Amino acid sequence: MTLRLAEVTAANFDAAIDLKVHPAQEHLVAPVVKSLAEAYVYPGIAWPRLIFDGDRLVGFLMAFLDIDFAGDGTGTDIRSGLWRLNIAAGEQGRGYGRFAVEAVAAEIRRRGGNRLTATWHSGEDGPERFYLRLGFRLTGEMSGDQVVGELTLA
């Protein structure tokens, strides 16, 4: 396994937007094309990356960096974290999601941060167990219809 992140480019754009999660998970995460549109609209905040195992595209992540999480304009709750995580159908359970979270954690640390925030849909078919196994703790907050979890970075 040779895992790496890559920027989305003209050369890999079509492969990126063709990446699909398992059909049973489609209601849990936005498609890559929506994430890339949001990255275009929020430059400097969105950090989209493709996840490759060797030359094989296996996933997509998008971090958010230094946002006013409360959205109240006070700037007192600045956070960075994982905005989207799409692991291709048939590629789950191989460590790619863990790699993605670790990569976002490394980027946040590189920028001086000490916590990683993520949001997800709760429920039986949601990714909550995955995040809790990685050490996230529920904050008790909601972001829209998603629960908020945090991982303290050493």
mmCIF file with all atom_site columns, C-alpha atoms in Angstrom, residues 60-151:
data_model
loop_
_atom_site.group_PDB
_atom_site.id
_atom_site.type_symbol
_atom_site.label_atom_id
_atom_site.label_alt_id
_atom_site.label_comp_id
_atom_site.label_asym_id
_atom_site.label_entity_id
_atom_site.label_seq_id
_atom_site.pdbx_PDB_ins_code
_atom_site.Cartn_x
_atom_site.Cartn_y
_atom_site.Cartn_z
_atom_site.occupancy
_atom_site.B_iso_or_equiv
_atom_site.pdbx_formal_charge
_atom_site.auth_seq_id
_atom_site.auth_comp_id
_atom_site.auth_asym_id
_atom_site.auth_atom_id
_atom_site.pdbx_PDB_model_num
ATOM 1  C CA . PHE A 1 60  ? -11.608 11.988 -1.769 1.00 0.00 ? 60  PHE A CA 1
ATOM 2  C CA . LEU A 1 61  ? -11.362 14.247 1.241  1.00 0.00 ? 61  LEU A CA 1
ATOM 3  C CA . MET A 1 62  ? -11.986 17.896 1.803  1.00 0.00 ? 62  MET A CA 1
ATOM 4  C CA . ALA A 1 63  ? -10.858 19.729 4.890  1.00 0.00 ? 63  ALA A CA 1
ATOM 5  C CA . PHE A 1 64  ? -12.022 23.117 6.079  1.00 0.00 ? 64  PHE A CA 1
ATOM 6  C CA . LEU A 1 65  ? -9.362  25.407 7.469  1.00 0.00 ? 65  LEU A CA 1
ATOM 7  C CA . ASP A 1 66  ? -9.768  28.199 10.010 1.00 0.00 ? 66  ASP A CA 1
ATOM 8  C CA . ILE A 1 67  ? -13.488 28.843 9.708  1.00 0.00 ? 67  ILE A CA 1
ATOM 9  C CA . ASP A 1 68  ? -15.792 30.717 12.069 1.00 0.00 ? 68  ASP A CA 1
ATOM 10 C CA . PHE A 1 69  ? -17.527 27.501 13.115 1.00 0.00 ? 69  PHE A CA 1
ATOM 11 C CA . ALA A 1 70  ? -20.282 29.227 15.093 1.00 0.00 ? 70  ALA A CA 1
ATOM 12 C CA . GLY A 1 71  ? -20.936 31.468 12.106 1.00 0.00 ? 71  GLY A CA 1
ATOM 13 C CA . ASP A 1 72  ? -21.855 34.359 14.361 1.00 0.00 ? 72  ASP A CA 1
ATOM 14 C CA . GLY A 1 73  ? -19.198 36.735 13.043 1.00 0.00 ? 73  GLY A CA 1
ATOM 15 C CA . THR A 1 74  ? -17.406 37.077 16.374 1.00 0.00 ? 74  THR A CA 1
ATOM 16 C CA . GLY A 1 75  ? -14.448 34.921 15.329 1.00 0.00 ? 75  GLY A CA 1
ATOM 17 C CA . THR A 1 76  ? -14.310 33.375 18.797 1.00 0.00 ? 76  THR A CA 1
ATOM 18 C CA . ASP A 1 77  ? -14.813 29.784 17.602 1.00 0.00 ? 77  ASP A CA 1
ATOM 19 C CA . ILE A 1 78  ? -12.264 29.234 14.828 1.00 0.00 ? 78  ILE A CA 1
ATOM 20 C CA . ARG A 1 79  ? -11.955 25.580 13.809 1.00 0.00 ? 79  ARG A CA 1
ATOM 21 C CA . SER A 1 80  ? -10.414 23.342 11.186 1.00 0.00 ? 80  SER A CA 1
ATOM 22 C CA . GLY A 1 81  ? -11.419 19.839 10.320 1.00 0.00 ? 81  GLY A CA 1
ATOM 23 C CA . LEU A 1 82  ? -12.761 17.243 7.954  1.00 0.00 ? 82  LEU A CA 1
ATOM 24 C CA . TRP A 1 83  ? -15.564 18.547 5.765  1.00 0.00 ? 83  TRP A CA 1
ATOM 25 C CA . ARG A 1 84  ? -16.046 15.557 3.451  1.00 0.00 ? 84  ARG A CA 1
ATOM 26 C CA . LEU A 1 85  ? -14.759 12.020 3.217  1.00 0.00 ? 85  LEU A CA 1
ATOM 27 C CA . ASN A 1 86  ? -15.739 9.836  0.271  1.00 0.00 ? 86  ASN A CA 1
ATOM 28 C CA . ILE A 1 87  ? -14.133 6.401  0.092  1.00 0.00 ? 87  ILE A CA 1
ATOM 29 C CA . ALA A 1 88  ? -14.983 4.578  -3.117 1.00 0.00 ? 88  ALA A CA 1
ATOM 30 C CA . ALA A 1 89  ? -17.439 1.710  -3.010 1.00 0.00 ? 89  ALA A CA 1
ATOM 31 C CA . GLY A 1 90  ? -15.451 -1.500 -2.727 1.00 0.00 ? 90  GLY A CA 1
ATOM 32 C CA . GLU A 1 91  ? -12.444 0.277  -1.193 1.00 0.00 ? 91  GLU A CA 1
ATOM 33 C CA . GLN A 1 92  ? -13.714 0.659  2.370  1.00 0.00 ? 92  GLN A CA 1
ATOM 34 C CA . GLY A 1 93  ? -12.224 -1.183 5.311  1.00 0.00 ? 93  GLY A CA 1
ATOM 35 C CA . ARG A 1 94  ? -8.673  -0.954 3.939  1.00 0.00 ? 94  ARG A CA 1
ATOM 36 C CA . GLY A 1 95  ? -7.357  1.948  6.025  1.00 0.00 ? 95  GLY A CA 1
ATOM 37 C CA . TYR A 1 96  ? -8.039  4.707  3.506  1.00 0.00 ? 96  TYR A CA 1
ATOM 38 C CA . GLY A 1 97  ? -10.419 6.591  5.806  1.00 0.00 ? 97  GLY A CA 1
ATOM 39 C CA . ARG A 1 98  ? -7.917  6.439  8.669  1.00 0.00 ? 98  ARG A CA 1
ATOM 40 C CA . PHE A 1 99  ? -5.202  7.687  6.292  1.00 0.00 ? 99  PHE A CA 1
ATOM 41 C CA . ALA A 1 100 ? -7.471  10.588 5.256  1.00 0.00 ? 100 ALA A CA 1
ATOM 42 C CA . VAL A 1 101 ? -8.156  11.634 8.854  1.00 0.00 ? 101 VAL A CA 1
ATOM 43 C CA . GLU A 1 102 ? -4.437  11.399 9.694  1.00 0.00 ? 102 GLU A CA 1
ATOM 44 C CA . ALA A 1 103 ? -3.575  13.498 6.620  1.00 0.00 ? 103 ALA A CA 1
ATOM 45 C CA . VAL A 1 104 ? -6.046  16.223 7.610  1.00 0.00 ? 104 VAL A CA 1
ATOM 46 C CA . ALA A 1 105 ? -4.702  16.106 11.190 1.00 0.00 ? 105 ALA A CA 1
ATOM 47 C CA . ALA A 1 106 ? -1.154  16.570 9.858  1.00 0.00 ? 106 ALA A CA 1
ATOM 48 C CA . GLU A 1 107 ? -2.206  19.573 7.755  1.00 0.00 ? 107 GLU A CA 1
ATOM 49 C CA . ILE A 1 108 ? -3.997  21.166 10.718 1.00 0.00 ? 108 ILE A CA 1
ATOM 50 C CA . ARG A 1 109 ? -0.923  20.612 12.927 1.00 0.00 ? 109 ARG A CA 1
ATOM 51 C CA . ARG A 1 110 ? 1.304   22.075 10.199 1.00 0.00 ? 110 ARG A CA 1
ATOM 52 C CA . ARG A 1 111 ? -0.851  25.208 10.329 1.00 0.00 ? 111 ARG A CA 1
ATOM 53 C CA . GLY A 1 112 ? -0.594  25.409 14.132 1.00 0.00 ? 112 GLY A CA 1
ATOM 54 C CA . GLY A 1 113 ? -3.929  23.811 15.070 1.00 0.00 ? 113 GLY A CA 1
ATOM 55 C CA . ASN A 1 114 ? -4.470  21.369 17.924 1.00 0.00 ? 114 ASN A CA 1
ATOM 56 C CA . ARG A 1 115 ? -7.910  19.924 17.233 1.00 0.00 ? 115 ARG A CA 1
ATOM 57 C CA . LEU A 1 116 ? -9.744  18.385 14.298 1.00 0.00 ? 116 LEU A CA 1
ATOM 58 C CA . THR A 1 117 ? -13.498 18.863 14.010 1.00 0.00 ? 117 THR A CA 1
ATOM 59 C CA . ALA A 1 118 ? -15.705 16.566 11.939 1.00 0.00 ? 118 ALA A CA 1
ATOM 60 C CA . THR A 1 119 ? -19.436 16.308 11.421 1.00 0.00 ? 119 THR A CA 1
ATOM 61 C CA . TRP A 1 120 ? -21.449 13.292 10.382 1.00 0.00 ? 120 TRP A CA 1
ATOM 62 C CA . HIS A 1 121 ? -24.935 11.881 10.157 1.00 0.00 ? 121 HIS A CA 1
ATOM 63 C CA . SER A 1 122 ? -25.669 9.704  13.158 1.00 0.00 ? 122 SER A CA 1
ATOM 64 C CA . GLY A 1 123 ? -27.580 6.476  12.862 1.00 0.00 ? 123 GLY A CA 1
ATOM 65 C CA . GLU A 1 124 ? -26.978 2.802  12.210 1.00 0.00 ? 124 GLU A CA 1
ATOM 66 C CA . ASP A 1 125 ? -25.702 3.283  8.673  1.00 0.00 ? 125 ASP A CA 1
ATOM 67 C CA . GLY A 1 126 ? -23.641 6.382  9.466  1.00 0.00 ? 126 GLY A CA 1
ATOM 68 C CA . PRO A 1 127 ? -19.882 6.643  10.070 1.00 0.00 ? 127 PRO A CA 1
ATOM 69 C CA . GLU A 1 128 ? -20.036 7.383  13.803 1.00 0.00 ? 128 GLU A CA 1
ATOM 70 C CA . ARG A 1 129 ? -18.345 4.138  14.903 1.00 0.00 ? 129 ARG A CA 1
ATOM 71 C CA . PHE A 1 130 ? -15.497 4.838  12.467 1.00 0.00 ? 130 PHE A CA 1
ATOM 72 C CA . TYR A 1 131 ? -14.871 8.293  13.953 1.00 0.00 ? 131 TYR A CA 1
ATOM 73 C CA . LEU A 1 132 ? -15.193 7.168  17.572 1.00 0.00 ? 132 LEU A CA 1
ATOM 74 C CA . ARG A 1 133 ? -12.686 4.340  16.944 1.00 0.00 ? 133 ARG A CA 1
ATOM 75 C CA . LEU A 1 134 ? -10.220 6.966  15.718 1.00 0.00 ? 134 LEU A CA 1
ATOM 76 C CA . GLY A 1 135 ? -10.530 8.835  19.012 1.00 0.00 ? 135 GLY A CA 1
ATOM 77 C CA . PHE A 1 136 ? -13.121 11.486 18.186 1.00 0.00 ? 136 PHE A CA 1
ATOM 78 C CA . ARG A 1 137 ? -15.415 12.492 21.018 1.00 0.00 ? 137 ARG A CA 1
ATOM 79 C CA . LEU A 1 138 ? -18.901 13.863 20.579 1.00 0.00 ? 138 LEU A CA 1
ATOM 80 C CA . THR A 1 139 ? -19.124 17.535 21.554 1.00 0.00 ? 139 THR A CA 1
ATOM 81 C CA . GLY A 1 140 ? -22.890 17.589 22.082 1.00 0.00 ? 140 GLY A CA 1
ATOM 82 C CA . GLU A 1 141 ? -23.213 20.170 19.304 1.00 0.00 ? 141 GLU A CA 1
ATOM 83 C CA . MET A 1 142 ? -25.074 19.880 16.041 1.00 0.00 ? 142 MET A CA 1
ATOM 84 C CA . SER A 1 143 ? -24.087 21.415 12.722 1.00 0.00 ? 143 SER A CA 1
ATOM 85 C CA . GLY A 1 144 ? -27.305 21.451 10.753 1.00 0.00 ? 144 GLY A CA 1
ATOM 86 C CA . ASP A 1 145 ? -28.554 17.873 10.922 1.00 0.00 ? 145 ASP A CA 1
ATOM 87 C CA . GLN A 1 146 ? -25.129 16.403 11.717 1.00 0.00 ? 146 GLN A CA 1
ATOM 88 C CA . VAL A 1 147 ? -23.450 15.658 15.023 1.00 0.00 ? 147 VAL A CA 1
ATOM 89 C CA . VAL A 1 148 ? -20.107 17.285 15.779 1.00 0.00 ? 148 VAL A CA 1
ATOM 90 C CA . GLY A 1 149 ? -17.075 15.342 16.918 1.00 0.00 ? 149 GLY A CA 1
ATOM 91 C CA . GLU A 1 150 ? -13.614 16.487 17.877 1.00 0.00 ? 150 GLU A CA 1
ATOM 92 C CA . LEU A 1 151 ? -10.223 14.870 17.903 1.00 0.00 ? 151 LEU A CA 1
#
